[in-house]
Short mmCIF file of N, CA and C in Angstrom, two decimals:
data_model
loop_
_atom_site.label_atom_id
_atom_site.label_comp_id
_atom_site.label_asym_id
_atom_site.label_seq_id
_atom_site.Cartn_x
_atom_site.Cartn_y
_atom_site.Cartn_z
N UNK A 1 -25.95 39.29 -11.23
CA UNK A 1 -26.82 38.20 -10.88
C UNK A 1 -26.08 36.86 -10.94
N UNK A 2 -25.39 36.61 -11.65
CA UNK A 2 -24.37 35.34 -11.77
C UNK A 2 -23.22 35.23 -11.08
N UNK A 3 -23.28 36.31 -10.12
CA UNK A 3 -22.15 36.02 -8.69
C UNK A 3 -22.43 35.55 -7.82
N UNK A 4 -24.28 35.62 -7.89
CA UNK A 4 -24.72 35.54 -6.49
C UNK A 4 -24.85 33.85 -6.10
N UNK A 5 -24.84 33.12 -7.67
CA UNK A 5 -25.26 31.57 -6.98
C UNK A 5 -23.70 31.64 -6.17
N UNK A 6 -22.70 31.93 -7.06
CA UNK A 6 -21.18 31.39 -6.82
C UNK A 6 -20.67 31.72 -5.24
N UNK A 7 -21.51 32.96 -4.84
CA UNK A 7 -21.34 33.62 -3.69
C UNK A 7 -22.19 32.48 -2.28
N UNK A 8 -23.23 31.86 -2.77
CA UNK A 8 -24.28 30.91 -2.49
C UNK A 8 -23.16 29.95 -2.11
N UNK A 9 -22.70 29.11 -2.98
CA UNK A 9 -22.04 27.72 -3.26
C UNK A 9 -20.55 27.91 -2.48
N UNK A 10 -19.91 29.12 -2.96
CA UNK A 10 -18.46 29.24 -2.07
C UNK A 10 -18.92 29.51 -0.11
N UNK A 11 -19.96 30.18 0.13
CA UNK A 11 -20.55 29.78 1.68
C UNK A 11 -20.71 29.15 1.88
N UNK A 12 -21.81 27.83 1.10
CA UNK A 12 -21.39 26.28 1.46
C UNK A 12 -20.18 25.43 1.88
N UNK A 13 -19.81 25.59 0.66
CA UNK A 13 -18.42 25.39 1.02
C UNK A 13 -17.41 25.47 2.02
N UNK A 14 -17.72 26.94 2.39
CA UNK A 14 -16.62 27.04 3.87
C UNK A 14 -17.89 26.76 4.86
N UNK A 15 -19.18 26.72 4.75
CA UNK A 15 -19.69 25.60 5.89
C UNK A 15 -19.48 24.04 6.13
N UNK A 16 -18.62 23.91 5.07
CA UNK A 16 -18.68 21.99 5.12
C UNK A 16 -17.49 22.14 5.42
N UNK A 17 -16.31 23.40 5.20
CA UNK A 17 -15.10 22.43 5.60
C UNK A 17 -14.74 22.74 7.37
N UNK A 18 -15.76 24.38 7.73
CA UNK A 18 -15.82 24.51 9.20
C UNK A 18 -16.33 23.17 9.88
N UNK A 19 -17.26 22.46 9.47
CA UNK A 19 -17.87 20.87 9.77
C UNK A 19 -16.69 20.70 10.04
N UNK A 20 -15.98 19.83 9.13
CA UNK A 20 -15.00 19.04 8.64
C UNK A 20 -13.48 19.33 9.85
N UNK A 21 -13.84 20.75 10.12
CA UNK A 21 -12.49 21.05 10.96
C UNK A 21 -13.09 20.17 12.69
N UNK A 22 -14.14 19.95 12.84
CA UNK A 22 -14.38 19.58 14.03
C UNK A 22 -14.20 18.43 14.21
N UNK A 23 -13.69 17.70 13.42
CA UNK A 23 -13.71 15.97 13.28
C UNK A 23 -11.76 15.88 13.25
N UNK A 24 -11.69 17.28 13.09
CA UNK A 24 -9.60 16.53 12.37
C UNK A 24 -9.16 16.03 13.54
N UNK A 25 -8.59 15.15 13.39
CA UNK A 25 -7.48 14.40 14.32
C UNK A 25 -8.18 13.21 15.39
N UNK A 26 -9.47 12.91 15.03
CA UNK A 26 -10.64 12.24 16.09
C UNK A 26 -10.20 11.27 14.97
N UNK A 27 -10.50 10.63 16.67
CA UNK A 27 -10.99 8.81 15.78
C UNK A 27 -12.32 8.60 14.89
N UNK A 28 -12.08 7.95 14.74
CA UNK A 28 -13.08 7.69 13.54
C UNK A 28 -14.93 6.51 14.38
N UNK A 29 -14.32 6.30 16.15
CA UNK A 29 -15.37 5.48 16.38
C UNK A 29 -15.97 6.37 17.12
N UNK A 30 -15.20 8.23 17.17
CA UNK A 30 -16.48 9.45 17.89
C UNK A 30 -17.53 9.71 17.34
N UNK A 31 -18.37 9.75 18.16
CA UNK A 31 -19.96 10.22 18.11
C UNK A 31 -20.02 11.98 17.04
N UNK A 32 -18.46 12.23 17.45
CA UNK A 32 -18.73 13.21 17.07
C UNK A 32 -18.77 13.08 15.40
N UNK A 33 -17.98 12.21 14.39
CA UNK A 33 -17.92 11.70 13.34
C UNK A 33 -19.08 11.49 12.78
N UNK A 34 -19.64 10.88 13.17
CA UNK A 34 -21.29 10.42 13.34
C UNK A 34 -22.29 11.58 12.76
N UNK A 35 -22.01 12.70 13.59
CA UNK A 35 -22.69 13.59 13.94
C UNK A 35 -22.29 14.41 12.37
N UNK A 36 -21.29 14.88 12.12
CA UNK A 36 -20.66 15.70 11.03
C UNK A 36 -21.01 15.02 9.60
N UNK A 37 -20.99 13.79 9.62
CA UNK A 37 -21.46 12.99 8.40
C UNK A 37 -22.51 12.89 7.88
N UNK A 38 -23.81 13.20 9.11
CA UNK A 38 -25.47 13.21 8.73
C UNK A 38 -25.32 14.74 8.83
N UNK A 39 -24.21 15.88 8.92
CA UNK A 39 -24.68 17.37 8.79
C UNK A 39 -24.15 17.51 7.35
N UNK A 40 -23.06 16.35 6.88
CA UNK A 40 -22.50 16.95 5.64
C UNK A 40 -24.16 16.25 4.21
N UNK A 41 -24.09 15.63 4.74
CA UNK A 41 -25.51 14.99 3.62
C UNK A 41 -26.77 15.93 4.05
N UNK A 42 -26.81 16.37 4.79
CA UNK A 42 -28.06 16.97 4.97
C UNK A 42 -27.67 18.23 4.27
N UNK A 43 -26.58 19.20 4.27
CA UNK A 43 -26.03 19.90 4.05
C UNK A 43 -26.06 20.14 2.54
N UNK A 44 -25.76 18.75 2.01
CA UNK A 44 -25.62 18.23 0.67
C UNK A 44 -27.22 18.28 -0.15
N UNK A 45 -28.22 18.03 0.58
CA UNK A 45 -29.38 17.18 0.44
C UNK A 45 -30.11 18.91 0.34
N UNK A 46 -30.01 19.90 1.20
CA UNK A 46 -30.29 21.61 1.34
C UNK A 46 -29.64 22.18 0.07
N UNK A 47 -28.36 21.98 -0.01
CA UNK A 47 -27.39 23.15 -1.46
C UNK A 47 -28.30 22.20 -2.44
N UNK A 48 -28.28 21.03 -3.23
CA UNK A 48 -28.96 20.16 -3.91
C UNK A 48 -30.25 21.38 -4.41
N UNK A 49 -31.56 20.91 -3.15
CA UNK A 49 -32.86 21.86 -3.59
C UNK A 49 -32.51 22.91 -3.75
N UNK A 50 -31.50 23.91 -3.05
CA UNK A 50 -31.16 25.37 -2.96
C UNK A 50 -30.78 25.58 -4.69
N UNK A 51 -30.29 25.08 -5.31
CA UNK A 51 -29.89 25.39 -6.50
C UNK A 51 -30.77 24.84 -7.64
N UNK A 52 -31.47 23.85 -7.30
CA UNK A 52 -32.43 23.58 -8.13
C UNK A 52 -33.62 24.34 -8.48
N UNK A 53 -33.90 24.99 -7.14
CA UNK A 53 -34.93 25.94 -6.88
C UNK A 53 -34.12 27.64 -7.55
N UNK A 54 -33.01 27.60 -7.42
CA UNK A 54 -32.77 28.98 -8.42
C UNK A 54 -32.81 28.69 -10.00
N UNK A 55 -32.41 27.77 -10.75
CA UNK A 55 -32.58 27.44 -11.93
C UNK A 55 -34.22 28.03 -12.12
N UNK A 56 -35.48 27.82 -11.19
CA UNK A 56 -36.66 27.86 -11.63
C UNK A 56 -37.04 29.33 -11.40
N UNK A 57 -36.16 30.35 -10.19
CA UNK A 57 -36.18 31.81 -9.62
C UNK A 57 -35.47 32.33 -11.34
N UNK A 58 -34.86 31.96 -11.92
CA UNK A 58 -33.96 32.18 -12.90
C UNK A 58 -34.79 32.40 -14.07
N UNK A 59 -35.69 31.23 -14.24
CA UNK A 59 -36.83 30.93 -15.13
C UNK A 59 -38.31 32.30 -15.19
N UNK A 60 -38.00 31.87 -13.95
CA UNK A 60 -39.22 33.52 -13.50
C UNK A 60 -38.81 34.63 -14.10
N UNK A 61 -38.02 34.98 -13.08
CA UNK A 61 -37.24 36.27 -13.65
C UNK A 61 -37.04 36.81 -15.36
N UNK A 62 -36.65 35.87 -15.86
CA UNK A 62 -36.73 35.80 -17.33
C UNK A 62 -37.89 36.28 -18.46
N UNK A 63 -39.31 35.49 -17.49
CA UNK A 63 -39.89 35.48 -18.23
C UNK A 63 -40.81 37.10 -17.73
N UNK A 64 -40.49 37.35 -16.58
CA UNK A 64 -40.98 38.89 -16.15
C UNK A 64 -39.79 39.93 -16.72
N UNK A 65 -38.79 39.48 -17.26
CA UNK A 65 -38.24 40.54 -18.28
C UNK A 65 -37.54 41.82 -16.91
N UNK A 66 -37.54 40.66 -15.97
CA UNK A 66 -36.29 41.58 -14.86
C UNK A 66 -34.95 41.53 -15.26
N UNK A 67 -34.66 39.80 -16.31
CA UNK A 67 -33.00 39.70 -16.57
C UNK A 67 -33.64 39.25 -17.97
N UNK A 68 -32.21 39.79 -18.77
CA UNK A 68 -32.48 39.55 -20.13
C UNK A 68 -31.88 37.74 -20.38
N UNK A 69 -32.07 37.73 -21.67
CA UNK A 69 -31.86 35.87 -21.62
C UNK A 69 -30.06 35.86 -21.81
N UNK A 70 -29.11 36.83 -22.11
CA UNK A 70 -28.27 35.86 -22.17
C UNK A 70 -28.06 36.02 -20.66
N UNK A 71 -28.05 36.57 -19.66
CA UNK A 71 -28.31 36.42 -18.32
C UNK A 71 -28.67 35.74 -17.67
N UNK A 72 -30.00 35.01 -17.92
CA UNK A 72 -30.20 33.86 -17.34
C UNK A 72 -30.30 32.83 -18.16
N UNK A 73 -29.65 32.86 -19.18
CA UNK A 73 -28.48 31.25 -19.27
C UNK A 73 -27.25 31.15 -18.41
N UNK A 74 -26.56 32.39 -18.12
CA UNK A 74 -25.16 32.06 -17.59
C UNK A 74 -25.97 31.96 -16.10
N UNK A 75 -26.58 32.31 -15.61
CA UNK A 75 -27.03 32.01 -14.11
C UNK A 75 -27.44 30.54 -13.74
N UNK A 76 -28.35 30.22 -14.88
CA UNK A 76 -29.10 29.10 -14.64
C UNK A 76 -28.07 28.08 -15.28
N UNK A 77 -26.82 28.07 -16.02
CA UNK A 77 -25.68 26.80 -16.29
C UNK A 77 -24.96 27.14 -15.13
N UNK A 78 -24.71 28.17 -14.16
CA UNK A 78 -23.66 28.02 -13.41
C UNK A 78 -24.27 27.77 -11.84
N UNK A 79 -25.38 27.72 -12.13
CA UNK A 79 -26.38 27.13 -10.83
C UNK A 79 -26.33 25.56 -10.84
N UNK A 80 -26.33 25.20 -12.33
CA UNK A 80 -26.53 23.96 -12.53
C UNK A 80 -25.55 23.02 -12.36
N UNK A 81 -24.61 23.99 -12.38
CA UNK A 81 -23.34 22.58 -12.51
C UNK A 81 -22.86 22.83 -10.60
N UNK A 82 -23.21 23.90 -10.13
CA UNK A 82 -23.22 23.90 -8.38
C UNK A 82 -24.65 23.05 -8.07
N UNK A 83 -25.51 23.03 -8.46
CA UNK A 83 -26.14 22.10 -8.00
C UNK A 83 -26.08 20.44 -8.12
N UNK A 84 -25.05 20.16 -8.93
CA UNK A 84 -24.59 18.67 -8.91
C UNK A 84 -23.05 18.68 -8.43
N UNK A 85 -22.36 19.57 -8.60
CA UNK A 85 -20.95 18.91 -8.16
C UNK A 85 -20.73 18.91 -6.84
N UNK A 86 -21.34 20.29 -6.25
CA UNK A 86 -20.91 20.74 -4.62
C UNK A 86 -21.47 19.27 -4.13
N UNK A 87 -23.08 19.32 -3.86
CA UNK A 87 -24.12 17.85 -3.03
C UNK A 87 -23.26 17.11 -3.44
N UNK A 88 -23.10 16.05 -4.63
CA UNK A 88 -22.06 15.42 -4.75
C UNK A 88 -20.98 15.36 -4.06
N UNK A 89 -20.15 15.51 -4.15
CA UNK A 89 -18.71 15.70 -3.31
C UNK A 89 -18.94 15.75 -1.71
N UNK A 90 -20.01 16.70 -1.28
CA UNK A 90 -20.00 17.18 0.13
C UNK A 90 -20.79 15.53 0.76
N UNK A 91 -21.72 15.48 -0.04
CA UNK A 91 -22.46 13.46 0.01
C UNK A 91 -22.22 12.73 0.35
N UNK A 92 -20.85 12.21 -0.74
CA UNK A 92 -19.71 11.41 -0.62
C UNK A 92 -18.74 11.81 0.84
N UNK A 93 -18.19 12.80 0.99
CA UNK A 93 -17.58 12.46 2.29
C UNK A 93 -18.41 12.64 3.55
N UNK A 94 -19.90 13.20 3.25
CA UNK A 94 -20.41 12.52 4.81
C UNK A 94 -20.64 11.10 4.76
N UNK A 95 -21.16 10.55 3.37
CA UNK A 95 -21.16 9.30 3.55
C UNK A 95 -20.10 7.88 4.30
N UNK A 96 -18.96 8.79 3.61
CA UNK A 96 -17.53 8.16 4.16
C UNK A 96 -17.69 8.25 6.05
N UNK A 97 -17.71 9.24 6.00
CA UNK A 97 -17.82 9.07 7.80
C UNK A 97 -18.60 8.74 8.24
N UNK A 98 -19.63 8.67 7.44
CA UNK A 98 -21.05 7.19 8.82
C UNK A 98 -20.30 6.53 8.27
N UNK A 99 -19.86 5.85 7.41
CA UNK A 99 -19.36 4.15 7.15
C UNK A 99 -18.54 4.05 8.15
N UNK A 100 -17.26 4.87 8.05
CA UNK A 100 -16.38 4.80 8.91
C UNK A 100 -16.56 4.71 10.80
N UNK A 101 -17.87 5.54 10.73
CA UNK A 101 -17.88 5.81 12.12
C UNK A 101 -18.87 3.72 12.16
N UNK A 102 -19.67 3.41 11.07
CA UNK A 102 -20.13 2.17 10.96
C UNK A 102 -19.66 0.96 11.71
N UNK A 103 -18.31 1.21 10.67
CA UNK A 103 -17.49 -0.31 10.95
C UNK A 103 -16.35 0.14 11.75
N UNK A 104 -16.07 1.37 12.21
CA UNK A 104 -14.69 1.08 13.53
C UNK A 104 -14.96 0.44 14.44
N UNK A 105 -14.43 0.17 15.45
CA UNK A 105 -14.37 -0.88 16.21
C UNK A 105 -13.31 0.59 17.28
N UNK A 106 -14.45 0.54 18.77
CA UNK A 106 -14.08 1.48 19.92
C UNK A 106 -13.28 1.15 20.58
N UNK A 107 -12.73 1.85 21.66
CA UNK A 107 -11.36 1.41 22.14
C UNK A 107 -12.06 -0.07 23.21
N UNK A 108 -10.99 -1.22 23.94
CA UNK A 108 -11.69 -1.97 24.18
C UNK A 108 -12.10 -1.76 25.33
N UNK A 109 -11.59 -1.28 26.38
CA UNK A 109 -12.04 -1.02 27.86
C UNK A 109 -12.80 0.22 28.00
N UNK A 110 -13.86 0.86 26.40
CA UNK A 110 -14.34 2.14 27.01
C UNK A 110 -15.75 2.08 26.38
N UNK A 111 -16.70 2.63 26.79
CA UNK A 111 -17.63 3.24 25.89
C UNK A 111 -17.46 4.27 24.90
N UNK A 112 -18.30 4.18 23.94
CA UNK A 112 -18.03 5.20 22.31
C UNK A 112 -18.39 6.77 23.47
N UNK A 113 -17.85 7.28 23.01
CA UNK A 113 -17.61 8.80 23.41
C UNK A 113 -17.70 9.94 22.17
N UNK A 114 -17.99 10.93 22.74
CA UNK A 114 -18.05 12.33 21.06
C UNK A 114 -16.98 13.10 21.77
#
């Protein structure tokens, strides 16, 4: 039962950095930037409830005597600390790319393009 958040959180993971591969080597004033930055916070904003909401599946379980308790302590601390570090981190760099995509400045003879 305590593989499965980690199994949860490491799929996130390689969903934010497959994101992340679609932006490498782009300027920073593409639409497409734009676009990857409101999927990484939303992304962020989904794993966030997703893990908050197992801490309470964790709680259940417990108390229906499906998992014994030292079981769901190690589930529900290792849910907990994926539910603040991953959103965090993944947050922060979509945030970075709306700013970025914010304040660049487009090429001068073109319209913004993705």
């Amino acid at each position: 039962m305590t593989a499965f958040e980690n199994w949860i959180g490491f799929g996130l993971c390689i969903l934010g950095v497959v994101l992340l591969k679609f932006i490498k080597g782009k300027e920073p004033w593409r639409y497409g930037n734009l676009l990857v930055g409101i999927a990484l916070v939303l992304l962020a904003s989904f794993a966030f409830g997703l893990f908050v909401d197992m801490g309470t599946l964790f709680d259940l379980l417990a108390q229906s005597k499906k998992i014994d308790q030292t079981m769901h302590d190690r589930a529900k601390s290792i849910a907990g600390v994926w539910a603040f570090v991953f959103p965090g981190v993944v947050a922060a760099i979509g945030a970075n790319l709306i700013t970025g995509w914010v304040t660049s400045k487009g090429p001068a003879n073109a319209e913004r393009q993705g």
